[in-house]
Every structure is written in structure tokens, then in C-alpha cells.
PDB file of C-alpha atoms in Angstrom:
ATOM      1  CA  MET A 292     117.690 153.620  97.408  1.00 32.00           C
ATOM      2  CA  ALA A 293     116.517 151.181 100.039  1.00 41.00           C
ATOM      3  CA  ARG A 294     112.906 150.105  99.792  1.00 44.00           C
ATOM      4  CA  LYS A 295     111.432 150.152 103.271  1.00 49.00           C
ATOM      5  CA  SER A 296     108.052 149.155 104.617  1.00 44.00           C
ATOM      6  CA  GLY A 297     105.620 152.022 104.254  1.00 41.00           C
ATOM      7  CA  THR A 298     107.601 153.699 101.438  1.00 43.00           C
ATOM      8  CA  GLY A 299     106.456 151.579  98.507  1.00 53.00           C
ATOM      9  CA  PRO A 300     104.255 148.682  97.484  1.00 63.00           C
ATOM     10  CA  SER A 301     103.704 145.953 100.043  1.00 83.00           C
ATOM     11  CA  PRO A 302     106.008 142.967  99.579  1.00 94.00           C
ATOM     12  CA  ASN A 303     104.840 139.572  98.457  1.00 96.00           C
ATOM     13  CA  VAL A 304     104.460 137.342 101.511  1.00 98.00           C
ATOM     14  CA  PHE A 305     104.778 133.607 100.951  1.00 98.00           C
ATOM     15  CA  PHE A 306     104.703 130.342 102.818  1.00 98.00           C
ATOM     16  CA  VAL A 307     104.800 126.677 101.800  1.00 98.00           C
ATOM     17  CA  VAL A 308     101.818 124.386 102.271  1.00 98.00           C
ATOM     18  CA  GLN A 309     101.203 120.705 101.613  1.00 98.00           C
ATOM     19  CA  ALA A 310      99.022 117.853 102.845  1.00 97.00           C
ATOM     20  CA  GLY A 311      99.268 116.994 106.527  1.00 96.00           C
ATOM     21  CA  ARG A 312     100.455 119.175 109.390  1.00 97.00           C
ATOM     22  CA  LEU A 313     101.432 122.121 107.203  1.00 98.00           C
ATOM     23  CA  GLU A 314      97.941 122.604 105.771  1.00 98.00           C
ATOM     24  CA  TYR A 315      96.449 122.922 109.261  1.00 98.00           C
ATOM     25  CA  GLU A 316      99.218 125.310 110.274  1.00 98.00           C
ATOM     26  CA  ALA A 317      98.404 127.283 107.119  1.00 98.00           C
ATOM     27  CA  VAL A 318      94.833 127.786 108.355  1.00 98.00           C
ATOM     28  CA  VAL A 319      96.125 129.283 111.629  1.00 98.00           C
ATOM     29  CA  PHE A 320      98.721 131.307 109.693  1.00 98.00           C
ATOM     30  CA  THR A 321      96.105 132.769 107.347  1.00 98.00           C
ATOM     31  CA  ALA A 322      93.487 133.453 110.005  1.00 98.00           C
ATOM     32  CA  SER A 323      95.965 135.257 112.265  1.00 98.00           C
ATOM     33  CA  PHE A 324      97.578 137.093 109.329  1.00 98.00           C
ATOM     34  CA  ARG A 325      94.278 138.513 108.129  1.00 97.00           C
ATOM     35  CA  ALA A 326      93.261 139.490 111.661  1.00 97.00           C
ATOM     36  CA  ALA A 327      96.548 141.320 112.273  1.00 97.00           C
ATOM     37  CA  ASN A 328      96.891 142.802 108.765  1.00 96.00           C
ATOM     38  CA  PRO A 329      93.439 144.019 107.669  1.00 95.00           C
ATOM     39  CA  ASP A 330      94.969 146.684 105.408  1.00 93.00           C
ATOM     40  CA  PHE A 331      97.665 144.534 103.781  1.00 95.00           C
ATOM     41  CA  GLN A 332      97.895 145.452 100.096  1.00 92.00           C
ATOM     42  CA  GLY A 333     100.455 142.887  98.939  1.00 94.00           C
ATOM     43  CA  ARG A 334      99.995 139.357  97.685  1.00 97.00           C
ATOM     44  CA  LEU A 335      99.756 136.481 100.144  1.00 98.00           C
ATOM     45  CA  LEU A 336     100.951 133.329  98.392  1.00 98.00           C
ATOM     46  CA  ALA A 337     100.764 129.692  99.466  1.00 98.00           C
ATOM     47  CA  MET A 338     103.328 127.696  97.519  1.00 98.00           C
ATOM     48  CA  GLU A 339     102.242 124.083  96.931  1.00 98.00           C
ATOM     49  CA  PRO A 340     104.831 121.452  95.904  1.00 98.00           C
ATOM     50  CA  THR A 341     104.253 119.059  93.008  1.00 96.00           C
ATOM     51  CA  GLY A 342     106.234 116.547  91.000  1.00 92.00           C
ATOM     52  CA  ALA A 343     107.653 113.054  90.979  1.00 94.00           C
ATOM     53  CA  ARG A 344     109.974 113.567  93.946  1.00 95.00           C
ATOM     54  CA  TRP A 345     107.168 112.651  96.341  1.00 96.00           C
ATOM     55  CA  SER A 346     106.038 109.064  96.965  1.00 94.00           C
ATOM     56  CA  ARG A 347     102.706 110.187  98.396  1.00 92.00           C
ATOM     57  CA  PRO A 348     100.142 112.889  97.520  1.00 93.00           C
ATOM     58  CA  VAL A 349     101.132 116.342  98.766  1.00 96.00           C
ATOM     59  CA  GLN A 350      98.192 118.400  97.466  1.00 97.00           C
ATOM     60  CA  ILE A 351      96.210 120.095 100.213  1.00 98.00           C
ATOM     61  CA  SER A 352      92.648 119.036 101.025  1.00 97.00           C
ATOM     62  CA  ASP A 353      89.640 120.738  99.465  1.00 97.00           C
ATOM     63  CA  PRO A 354      88.391 122.361 102.730  1.00 97.00           C
ATOM     64  CA  VAL A 355      91.798 123.956 103.348  1.00 98.00           C
ATOM     65  CA  ARG A 356      92.110 125.019  99.720  1.00 98.00           C
ATOM     66  CA  LYS A 357      88.724 126.717  99.892  1.00 98.00           C
ATOM     67  CA  PHE A 358      89.525 128.395 103.199  1.00 98.00           C
ATOM     68  CA  LEU A 359      92.780 129.812 101.865  1.00 98.00           C
ATOM     69  CA  SER A 360      91.176 131.005  98.637  1.00 98.00           C
ATOM     70  CA  ASP A 361      88.239 132.571 100.496  1.00 98.00           C
ATOM     71  CA  ASN A 362      90.758 134.524 102.559  1.00 98.00           C
ATOM     72  CA  GLY A 363      92.592 135.965  99.588  1.00 97.00           C
ATOM     73  CA  VAL A 364      95.500 133.537  99.505  1.00 98.00           C
ATOM     74  CA  GLU A 365      96.868 132.746  96.047  1.00 98.00           C
ATOM     75  CA  ILE A 366      97.760 129.046  95.854  1.00 98.00           C
ATOM     76  CA  VAL A 367     100.708 128.646  93.478  1.00 98.00           C
ATOM     77  CA  PRO A 368     102.083 125.230  92.465  1.00 98.00           C
ATOM     78  CA  PHE A 369     105.800 124.680  92.014  1.00 97.00           C
ATOM     79  CA  GLU A 370     107.722 121.614  90.912  1.00 96.00           C
ATOM     80  CA  ASN A 371     110.326 119.920  93.077  1.00 96.00           C
ATOM     81  CA  ARG A 372     113.255 119.307  90.754  1.00 95.00           C
ATOM     82  CA  HIS A 373     116.036 118.893  93.324  1.00 95.00           C
ATOM     83  CA  PHE A 374     114.738 118.055  96.811  1.00 95.00           C
ATOM     84  CA  GLY A 375     111.172 116.958  97.519  1.00 95.00           C
ATOM     85  CA  GLU A 376     110.654 114.088  99.939  1.00 96.00           C
ATOM     86  CA  SER A 377     114.393 113.567 100.414  1.00 94.00           C
ATOM     87  CA  TYR A 378     114.675 117.019 101.971  1.00 96.00           C
ATOM     88  CA  PRO A 379     111.307 118.761 102.581  1.00 96.00           C
ATOM     89  CA  HIS A 380     113.053 121.840 104.006  1.00 96.00           C
ATOM     90  CA  GLY A 381     114.143 122.475 100.420  1.00 97.00           C
ATOM     91  CA  ASN A 382     110.575 123.474  99.536  1.00 97.00           C
ATOM     92  CA  LYS A 383     111.173 127.053 100.653  1.00 97.00           C
ATOM     93  CA  ILE A 384     114.159 127.181  98.302  1.00 98.00           C
ATOM     94  CA  GLU A 385     112.560 125.664  95.210  1.00 98.00           C
ATOM     95  CA  ALA A 386     109.278 127.547  95.689  1.00 98.00           C
ATOM     96  CA  MET A 387     110.981 130.856  95.014  1.00 98.00           C
ATOM     97  CA  ALA A 388     111.391 130.073  91.316  1.00 96.00           C
ATOM     98  CA  ALA A 389     107.593 130.279  90.953  1.00 97.00           C
ATOM     99  CA  LEU A 390     107.235 133.585  92.817  1.00 97.00           C
ATOM    100  CA  PRO A 391     106.674 136.946  91.134  1.00 96.00           C
ATOM    101  CA  GLU A 392     109.561 139.371  90.870  1.00 96.00           C
ATOM    102  CA  GLY A 393     110.069 141.977  93.557  1.00 96.00           C
ATOM    103  CA  PRO A 394     110.545 142.260  97.315  1.00 97.00           C
ATOM    104  CA  PHE A 395     109.387 139.274  99.341  1.00 98.00           C
ATOM    105  CA  VAL A 396     109.073 138.031 102.892  1.00 98.00           C
ATOM    106  CA  PHE A 397     109.023 134.317 103.671  1.00 98.00           C
ATOM    107  CA  PHE A 398     107.499 132.819 106.812  1.00 98.00           C
ATOM    108  CA  ASP A 399     107.378 129.214 107.953  1.00 98.00           C
ATOM    109  CA  THR A 400     103.801 127.978 108.151  1.00 98.00           C
ATOM    110  CA  ASP A 401     104.049 127.538 111.934  1.00 98.00           C
ATOM    111  CA  THR A 402     103.813 131.294 112.495  1.00 98.00           C
ATOM    112  CA  VAL A 403     101.196 133.323 114.354  1.00 98.00           C
ATOM    113  CA  PHE A 404     100.711 137.022 113.604  1.00 98.00           C
ATOM    114  CA  LEU A 405     100.104 139.470 116.426  1.00 97.00           C
ATOM    115  CA  GLY A 406     100.490 142.833 114.674  1.00 97.00           C
ATOM    116  CA  PRO A 407     100.722 144.443 111.224  1.00 96.00           C
ATOM    117  CA  LEU A 408     103.732 143.871 108.990  1.00 96.00           C
ATOM    118  CA  SER A 409     103.500 147.536 108.046  1.00 95.00           C
ATOM    119  CA  SER A 410     104.989 148.333 111.463  1.00 96.00           C
ATOM    120  CA  VAL A 411     108.228 146.549 110.497  1.00 97.00           C
ATOM    121  CA  ALA A 412     110.795 148.761 108.744  1.00 96.00           C
ATOM    122  CA  PHE A 413     112.025 146.299 106.137  1.00 97.00           C
ATOM    123  CA  ASP A 414     114.999 147.412 104.062  1.00 97.00           C
ATOM    124  CA  PHE A 415     114.717 144.997 101.170  1.00 97.00           C
ATOM    125  CA  ASN A 416     118.150 145.949  99.877  1.00 96.00           C
ATOM    126  CA  ARG A 417     119.625 144.541 103.068  1.00 98.00           C
ATOM    127  CA  PRO A 418     118.216 141.031 103.527  1.00 98.00           C
ATOM    128  CA  ALA A 419     118.081 139.440 106.963  1.00 98.00           C
ATOM    129  CA  ALA A 420     116.595 136.416 108.721  1.00 98.00           C
ATOM    130  CA  SER A 421     115.514 135.230 112.126  1.00 98.00           C
ATOM    131  CA  MET A 422     118.024 135.186 114.973  1.00 97.00           C
ATOM    132  CA  ARG A 423     115.761 133.033 117.146  1.00 95.00           C
ATOM    133  CA  ARG A 424     118.034 130.033 116.942  1.00 93.00           C
ATOM    134  CA  GLU A 425     120.326 127.772 118.936  1.00 92.00           C
ATOM    135  CA  GLY A 426     123.847 126.660 118.061  1.00 94.00           C
ATOM    136  CA  THR A 427     122.620 123.643 116.127  1.00 95.00           C
ATOM    137  CA  TRP A 428     125.220 123.708 113.342  1.00 97.00           C
ATOM    138  CA  PRO A 429     128.054 122.961 112.903  1.00 97.00           C
ATOM    139  CA  GLU A 430     129.216 120.478 115.518  1.00 96.00           C
ATOM    140  CA  PRO A 431     133.012 120.678 115.203  1.00 94.00           C
ATOM    141  CA  PRO A 432     134.822 117.438 116.018  1.00 90.00           C
ATOM    142  CA  LEU A 433     137.304 117.582 118.873  1.00 85.00           C
ATOM    143  CA  TYR A 434     140.910 118.340 117.884  1.00 79.00           C
ATOM    144  CA  LYS A 435     140.053 118.779 114.224  1.00 83.00           C
ATOM    145  CA  VAL A 436     138.489 121.602 112.205  1.00 93.00           C
ATOM    146  CA  GLY A 437     136.657 124.261 114.229  1.00 96.00           C
ATOM    147  CA  TYR A 438     133.889 126.775 113.577  1.00 97.00           C
ATOM    148  CA  THR A 439     136.200 129.179 111.762  1.00 98.00           C
ATOM    149  CA  GLU A 440     137.590 126.609 109.338  1.00 97.00           C
ATOM    150  CA  ILE A 441     134.146 125.151 108.619  1.00 98.00           C
ATOM    151  CA  TRP A 442     132.404 128.452 107.954  1.00 98.00           C
ATOM    152  CA  LYS A 443     135.373 129.997 106.106  1.00 98.00           C
ATOM    153  CA  SER A 444     135.473 127.034 103.722  1.00 98.00           C
ATOM    154  CA  LEU A 445     131.924 127.874 102.669  1.00 98.00           C
ATOM    155  CA  TYR A 446     132.569 131.587 102.202  1.00 98.00           C
ATOM    156  CA  ASP A 447     135.682 130.750 100.171  1.00 98.00           C
ATOM    157  CA  LYS A 448     133.718 128.265  98.055  1.00 98.00           C
ATOM    158  CA  PHE A 449     131.363 131.001  96.865  1.00 98.00           C
ATOM    159  CA  GLY A 450     133.888 133.842  96.705  1.00 98.00           C
ATOM    160  CA  LEU A 451     132.442 135.694  99.690  1.00 98.00           C
ATOM    161  CA  ASP A 452     134.258 137.801 102.260  1.00 98.00           C
ATOM    162  CA  PHE A 453     134.318 135.819 105.480  1.00 98.00           C
ATOM    163  CA  GLU A 454     135.757 138.395 107.877  1.00 98.00           C
ATOM    164  CA  SER A 455     132.968 140.914 107.311  1.00 98.00           C
ATOM    165  CA  SER A 456     130.366 138.345 108.326  1.00 98.00           C
ATOM    166  CA  LEU A 457     131.756 137.890 111.846  1.00 98.00           C
ATOM    167  CA  ASP A 458     130.353 139.341 115.045  1.00 98.00           C
ATOM    168  CA  LEU A 459     133.628 140.387 116.646  1.00 98.00           C
ATOM    169  CA  SER A 460     131.928 141.031 119.981  1.00 98.00           C
ATOM    170  CA  GLN A 461     131.671 137.249 120.375  1.00 98.00           C
ATOM    171  CA  PRO A 462     134.640 135.007 121.259  1.00 98.00           C
ATOM    172  CA  ASN A 463     136.553 133.116 118.608  1.00 97.00           C
ATOM    173  CA  GLU A 464     135.237 129.566 118.113  1.00 97.00           C
ATOM    174  CA  TYR A 465     131.917 130.423 119.806  1.00 97.00           C
ATOM    175  CA  TRP A 466     128.945 129.726 117.535  1.00 98.00           C
ATOM    176  CA  ARG A 467     127.377 133.169 117.923  1.00 98.00           C
ATOM    177  CA  ARG A 468     130.437 134.794 116.316  1.00 98.00           C
ATOM    178  CA  TYR A 469     129.430 133.324 112.954  1.00 98.00           C
ATOM    179  CA  LEU A 470     126.499 134.394 110.794  1.00 98.00           C
ATOM    180  CA  TYR A 471     123.770 131.835 111.459  1.00 98.00           C
ATOM    181  CA  PHE A 472     120.001 132.145 111.218  1.00 98.00           C
ATOM    182  CA  ASN A 473     116.812 130.277 111.820  1.00 96.00           C
ATOM    183  CA  ALA A 474     115.123 130.023 108.412  1.00 97.00           C
ATOM    184  CA  GLY A 475     111.678 130.607 109.960  1.00 97.00           C
ATOM    185  CA  TRP A 476     111.557 134.003 108.283  1.00 98.00           C
ATOM    186  CA  PHE A 477     113.763 135.840 105.831  1.00 98.00           C
ATOM    187  CA  PHE A 478     113.337 138.545 103.226  1.00 98.00           C
ATOM    188  CA  GLY A 479     115.077 140.047 100.253  1.00 98.00           C
ATOM    189  CA  PRO A 480     114.863 142.359  97.234  1.00 97.00           C
ATOM    190  CA  ASP A 481     113.742 139.935  94.522  1.00 97.00           C
ATOM    191  CA  ALA A 482     112.345 136.436  94.975  1.00 97.00           C
ATOM    192  CA  PRO A 483     113.475 134.699  91.760  1.00 97.00           C
ATOM    193  CA  SER A 484     117.081 135.917  91.920  1.00 98.00           C
ATOM    194  CA  PHE A 485     117.347 135.284  95.671  1.00 98.00           C
ATOM    195  CA  GLY A 486     115.817 131.850  95.214  1.00 98.00           C
ATOM    196  CA  GLN A 487     118.155 130.927  92.355  1.00 98.00           C
ATOM    197  CA  ARG A 488     121.218 131.782  94.428  1.00 98.00           C
ATOM    198  CA  PHE A 489     119.764 129.957  97.428  1.00 98.00           C
ATOM    199  CA  LEU A 490     119.286 126.880  95.235  1.00 98.00           C
ATOM    200  CA  ASP A 491     122.761 127.151  93.701  1.00 98.00           C
ATOM    201  CA  TYR A 492     124.431 127.412  97.089  1.00 98.00           C
ATOM    202  CA  ALA A 493     122.369 124.648  98.722  1.00 98.00           C
ATOM    203  CA  HIS A 494     122.889 122.336  95.751  1.00 96.00           C
ATOM    204  CA  ALA A 495     126.643 122.926  95.757  1.00 97.00           C
ATOM    205  CA  ILE A 496     126.933 122.412  99.520  1.00 98.00           C
ATOM    206  CA  ARG A 497     124.965 119.165  99.375  1.00 96.00           C
ATOM    207  CA  TRP A 498     126.565 117.597  96.295  1.00 95.00           C
ATOM    208  CA  ASP A 499     130.006 119.225  96.241  1.00 97.00           C
ATOM    209  CA  THR A 500     130.645 119.440  99.975  1.00 97.00           C
ATOM    210  CA  PRO A 501     133.894 121.065 101.151  1.00 96.00           C
ATOM    211  CA  ASP A 502     136.277 118.698 102.924  1.00 96.00           C
ATOM    212  CA  GLU A 503     135.953 120.752 106.115  1.00 96.00           C
ATOM    213  CA  LEU A 504     132.304 119.645 106.350  1.00 96.00           C
ATOM    214  CA  ALA A 505     133.103 115.944 106.098  1.00 91.00           C
ATOM    215  CA  CYS A 506     131.888 115.196 109.647  1.00 92.00           C
ATOM    216  CA  GLN A 507     128.879 117.509 109.538  1.00 96.00           C
ATOM    217  CA  SER A 508     125.233 116.547 109.066  1.00 96.00           C
ATOM    218  CA  LEU A 509     123.369 118.596 106.470  1.00 97.00           C
ATOM    219  CA  ASP A 510     119.953 117.124 107.234  1.00 96.00           C
ATOM    220  CA  PRO A 511     117.949 119.028 108.362  1.00 96.00           C
ATOM    221  CA  TRP A 512     120.396 121.943 108.475  1.00 97.00           C
ATOM    222  CA  LEU A 513     121.137 122.507 104.773  1.00 98.00           C
ATOM    223  CA  ASP A 514     118.789 125.472 104.366  1.00 98.00           C
ATOM    224  CA  GLN A 515     120.208 127.146 107.474  1.00 97.00           C
ATOM    225  CA  VAL A 516     123.770 126.529 106.288  1.00 98.00           C
ATOM    226  CA  ALA A 517     123.149 128.097 102.870  1.00 98.00           C
ATOM    227  CA  LEU A 518     120.899 130.967 104.014  1.00 98.00           C
ATOM    228  CA  PRO A 519     123.541 133.142 105.741  1.00 98.00           C
ATOM    229  CA  LEU A 520     125.781 132.828 102.708  1.00 98.00           C
ATOM    230  CA  VAL A 521     122.969 133.956 100.396  1.00 98.00           C
ATOM    231  CA  ILE A 522     122.017 136.854 102.649  1.00 98.00           C
ATOM    232  CA  HIS A 523     125.653 137.947 102.942  1.00 98.00           C
ATOM    233  CA  SER A 524     126.064 137.756  99.153  1.00 98.00           C
ATOM    234  CA  PHE A 525     123.152 140.206  98.717  1.00 98.00           C
ATOM    235  CA  GLY A 526     124.707 142.684 101.159  1.00 98.00           C
ATOM    236  CA  GLY A 527     122.566 141.682 104.100  1.00 98.00           C
ATOM    237  CA  GLY A 528     123.314 140.445 107.584  1.00 98.00           C
ATOM    238  CA  ARG A 529     122.028 140.275 111.136  1.00 98.00           C
ATOM    239  CA  PRO A 530     118.691 142.037 111.685  1.00 98.00           C
ATOM    240  CA  GLY A 531     118.781 145.412 113.405  1.00 96.00           C
ATOM    241  CA  PRO A 532     116.335 146.793 115.982  1.00 97.00           C
ATOM    242  CA  GLU A 533     113.984 147.986 113.234  1.00 97.00           C
ATOM    243  CA  LEU A 534     113.072 144.304 112.715  1.00 97.00           C
ATOM    244  CA  ASP A 535     112.393 143.532 116.376  1.00 96.00           C
ATOM    245  CA  GLY A 536     108.693 143.064 115.656  1.00 97.00           C
ATOM    246  CA  LEU A 537     109.541 139.816 113.908  1.00 97.00           C
ATOM    247  CA  ASP A 538     109.917 137.212 116.647  1.00 95.00           C
ATOM    248  CA  GLY A 539     108.365 139.900 118.835  1.00 96.00           C
ATOM    249  CA  ALA A 540     105.243 142.048 118.816  1.00 97.00           C
ATOM    250  CA  VAL A 541     104.353 141.261 115.177  1.00 98.00           C
ATOM    251  CA  THR A 542     105.080 137.572 114.608  1.00 98.00           C
ATOM    252  CA  CYS A 543     105.817 134.419 116.567  1.00 98.00           C
ATOM    253  CA  HIS A 544     107.455 131.385 114.975  1.00 98.00           C
ATOM    254  CA  TYR A 545     106.133 128.869 117.466  1.00 97.00           C
ATOM    255  CA  ARG A 546     107.491 125.717 115.751  1.00 95.00           C
ATOM    256  CA  ALA A 547     104.979 123.317 117.366  1.00 97.00           C
ATOM    257  CA  LEU A 548     101.693 123.870 119.197  1.00 98.00           C
ATOM    258  CA  PRO A 549     102.951 122.262 122.437  1.00 98.00           C
ATOM    259  CA  LEU A 550     105.952 124.635 122.425  1.00 98.00           C
ATOM    260  CA  LEU A 551     103.638 127.589 121.873  1.00 98.00           C
ATOM    261  CA  TYR A 552     101.612 126.775 124.975  1.00 98.00           C
ATOM    262  CA  ALA A 553     104.712 125.941 127.005  1.00 98.00           C
ATOM    263  CA  ARG A 554     106.899 128.966 126.357  1.00 97.00           C
ATOM    264  CA  GLU A 555     105.275 131.770 124.358  1.00 98.00           C
ATOM    265  CA  SER A 556     103.770 134.934 125.807  1.00 97.00           C
ATOM    266  CA  ASP A 557     100.160 135.438 126.829  1.00 97.00           C
ATOM    267  CA  ALA A 558      99.787 137.733 123.816  1.00 97.00           C
ATOM    268  CA  VAL A 559     100.713 134.888 121.460  1.00 98.00           C
ATOM    269  CA  VAL A 560      98.229 132.526 123.087  1.00 98.00           C
ATOM    270  CA  ARG A 561      95.491 135.179 122.849  1.00 97.00           C
ATOM    271  CA  ALA A 562      96.273 135.785 119.155  1.00 97.00           C
ATOM    272  CA  LEU A 563      96.202 132.063 118.426  1.00 98.00           C
ATOM    273  CA  GLU A 564      92.958 131.363 120.245  1.00 96.00           C
ATOM    274  CA  ALA A 565      91.221 134.412 118.785  1.00 97.00           C
ATOM    275  CA  ALA A 566      92.225 133.350 115.275  1.00 97.00           C
ATOM    276  CA  VAL A 567      90.868 129.814 115.678  1.00 97.00           C
ATOM    277  CA  THR A 568      87.554 130.734 117.323  1.00 97.00           C
ATOM    278  CA  PRO A 569      85.435 131.313 114.177  1.00 97.00           C
ATOM    279  CA  GLN A 570      83.361 128.278 113.259  1.00 97.00           C
ATOM    280  CA  LYS A 571      84.797 128.071 109.730  1.00 97.00           C
ATOM    281  CA  VAL A 572      88.294 127.729 111.233  1.00 98.00           C
ATOM    282  CA  LYS A 573      87.228 125.380 114.006  1.00 97.00           C
ATOM    283  CA  LYS A 574      85.498 123.071 111.531  1.00 97.00           C
ATOM    284  CA  ILE A 575      88.817 122.440 109.763  1.00 98.00           C
ATOM    285  CA  LEU A 576      91.185 122.400 112.722  1.00 98.00           C
ATOM    286  CA  ARG A 577      89.133 119.868 114.681  1.00 97.00           C
ATOM    287  CA  LEU A 578      90.301 117.350 112.057  1.00 96.00           C
ATOM    288  CA  HIS A 579      93.891 117.898 113.248  1.00 97.00           C
ATOM    289  CA  GLU A 580      94.607 115.975 116.447  1.00 97.00           C
ATOM    290  CA  PRO A 581      97.103 118.464 117.987  1.00 97.00           C
ATOM    291  CA  ALA A 582      94.714 121.390 117.464  1.00 98.00           C
ATOM    292  CA  LYS A 583      91.736 119.392 118.660  1.00 97.00           C
ATOM    293  CA  LYS A 584      93.388 118.380 121.926  1.00 98.00           C
ATOM    294  CA  LEU A 585      95.598 121.364 122.710  1.00 98.00           C
ATOM    295  CA  ILE A 586      93.314 124.183 121.566  1.00 98.00           C
ATOM    296  CA  TYR A 587      89.710 123.011 121.636  1.00 98.00           C
ATOM    297  CA  GLN A 588      89.916 120.509 124.500  1.00 98.00           C
ATOM    298  CA  GLY A 589      91.956 122.948 126.594  1.00 97.00           C
ATOM    299  CA  LYS A 590      94.936 120.649 127.139  1.00 97.00           C
ATOM    300  CA  GLY A 591      97.306 123.343 125.898  1.00 98.00           C
ATOM    301  CA  MET A 592      96.360 125.649 128.773  1.00 97.00           C
ATOM    302  CA  LYS A 593      96.812 122.802 131.258  1.00 97.00           C
ATOM    303  CA  LEU A 594     100.252 122.141 129.768  1.00 97.00           C
ATOM    304  CA  ARG A 595     101.020 125.859 130.082  1.00 97.00           C
ATOM    305  CA  GLU A 596     100.591 125.638 133.842  1.00 96.00           C
ATOM    306  CA  LYS A 597     103.592 123.295 134.053  1.00 95.00           C
ATOM    307  CA  PHE A 598     106.036 126.005 132.925  1.00 96.00           C
ATOM    308  CA  ASP A 599     107.348 129.191 134.514  1.00 96.00           C
ATOM    309  CA  ARG A 600     107.857 131.430 131.507  1.00 96.00           C
ATOM    310  CA  SER A 601     109.991 133.811 133.543  1.00 95.00           C
ATOM    311  CA  ASN A 602     112.442 130.973 134.171  1.00 95.00           C
ATOM    312  CA  LEU A 603     112.350 128.571 131.224  1.00 95.00           C
ATOM    313  CA  PRO A 604     115.130 126.040 130.620  1.00 92.00           C
ATOM    314  CA  LYS A 605     117.803 127.405 128.298  1.00 87.00           C
ATOM    315  CA  ARG A 606     117.715 124.333 126.069  1.00 89.00           C
ATOM    316  CA  GLU A 607     114.596 123.599 124.047  1.00 92.00           C
ATOM    317  CA  GLN A 608     115.144 119.863 124.424  1.00 93.00           C
ATOM    318  CA  VAL A 609     114.471 120.135 128.161  1.00 95.00           C
ATOM    319  CA  ILE A 610     111.107 121.770 127.421  1.00 96.00           C
ATOM    320  CA  ARG A 611     110.288 119.072 124.878  1.00 97.00           C
ATOM    321  CA  ASN A 612     111.092 116.319 127.360  1.00 97.00           C
ATOM    322  CA  THR A 613     108.699 117.817 129.915  1.00 96.00           C
ATOM    323  CA  ILE A 614     105.958 117.978 127.285  1.00 97.00           C
ATOM    324  CA  LYS A 615     106.599 114.380 126.261  1.00 97.00           C
ATOM    325  CA  ARG A 616     106.346 113.206 129.857  1.00 96.00           C
ATOM    326  CA  ALA A 617     102.928 114.848 129.975  1.00 96.00           C
ATOM    327  CA  GLY A 618     101.923 112.895 126.880  1.00 96.00           C
ATOM    328  CA  LEU A 619     101.259 116.077 124.897  1.00 97.00           C
ATOM    329  CA  TRP A 620     104.051 116.215 122.316  1.00 97.00           C
ATOM    330  CA  LEU A 621     101.608 116.434 119.423  1.00 96.00           C
ATOM    331  CA  ARG A 622     102.506 117.590 115.924  1.00 92.00           C
TER     332      ARG A 622
END
């Protein structure tokens, strides 16, 4: 039987945190999560990388550690055995080995919460992930292998049925026809088993790459290449309307503070600024230059005035270029 939100124990929610930008994003994440989920009964876990695969310290600062702990976040260390500094996106993969068994939901640290997760009808027996993505991978070379050959080579590599993964409403050789996610959020039935398969697939793609991928970059796309294969292997797929609250009225994966102010809804801005108003939050975030300038000095709202959110450019790069010209591309 499918385990859905509201019909059983709350899932474990986890994110990855380390020194630098991610620890400040984690403060916003936690503050907005607790404000939007006052009755959450699950475990909120911050996964902190460790190990020799980093050339610099990655442990979070004491003020952030205390803030997270004071807000009921369990800080769990995990060791980077495969990726680390060479591919930081691999943290979300390796962290899962240290998670407790059972249903889980992962969110990137650059997420703001607007509403309760309990309003999302998760079916943990049918994993899914974020569809808020662009056609970033693959980039088929002209007159050689196309989308179909590239993606089919991966499904064949892991013994998966390729045809059932396709969206037949989309044209052949158009990127939306193929199962592809943003890894900003995803969920599944059991963290350790999902994570082990995610690691196996990512490892095999990176170090035993099919010939069809010879011209393709896997950095930073490796996690997003492996994720649809893992989700498909667990019987999951594209999210249905019951998950619309994610990337909607419940969560916003804003990616970078300047992008949040430029393109997200008024509701997202209100949720962000409400979450960062308390003095204990402000005291930490003022140490982070993007938050200091964009949030507390009001430059984010001035940047917001440069964009018509009812008529935004289709390509994110155009938005980024406008922000950079304003001197406010801060991360």
C-alpha cells in the first residue's frame, strides 16, 4: 500500500550543509521550515560532510550549529568516500548512507518554505523529483548521437525499460520527451536503499561512461543524469498534480538570492523576509554578504523593480545577465 502524507508517520526531511554559502542558506531554510511547519512530527536532518576528500575545512560555524540545534535540527556527519571537493553535488548522494531507514524527502539548502509539507500528498512508493528545470543535459552533437540514443544507452546500462520513461506527448528528439529532473527536491520510500542505488548509478556513469556520452559533460550534471534512472528503477516518474505544492504554494527552490528577488512571487519574498526578521536570525545572516546587501540593506527589492514577473525572459541566463549588470549577482 502506498504511504501518503497524512496517512502515516512524517517522513525524514534532510538537506546538506557545510561551511560557506550553504550554512547561511541553511539558516533561512530552517527558519522558514519551522514557521511553515509548526506541527511537523518527523525528523529534520542537516547532513554535514567530512573526510579527506576536502582540501579545506567544511564544518559549519558554531553560531550556525547552535541555531540549527536550537531549532530542532539533527546535525548528522557523513564521510565523503567517492566525491567530495571534486564534485560537491555528490554530497546529496553520499549523505543518504547516513540517514535513518524509511520514507524521506530531500531539499536543496536554497529552499524557502511557504506552507506545510502535510498538505502535499506524497506517495513514497512512487518517487518523483522537481520538474522546475531547463534542457541543460544532454547537448547532442550535430549529426551524431541524439537524445534518444544518449538516454537509451543509460537505461540499457542499468537494465531499465526506456520506452516507459518517455513522455509521448512531446516530439521525438525534444528534451522534454525524456525523463529529466532538477535535483532540488526528490523523495522516496527508503533513504539508505535509494541512496545506495543513486551512488551505484552515479559512480558507474562517471567511471564507466557509455560511449554515447563521450561528448557530454557530467559536471555539474551527474546527479541530474543519474536521478531519473534511480527514480524510474523504484517505479516512480514525473510528479502528478498532488505534488504541485512543491515548487508552488509550499516550497520555492530559489537557487540564489538575486534570482529570488528577480523572479519569484510576492508570497516567496514575504516568506523569506518574515523568516529572517528575528534578531537571532539577523545576527547570523548579516555575516553573509549577499543576505546583508540584498535582504537587510534593501537592494533585493530595488533589484526586483527591474523585472516584470508577468513577462520574464524564458532563459535564466538572460535574467542573470541583467542582475550582473546591476552589480548584484551575489552568492
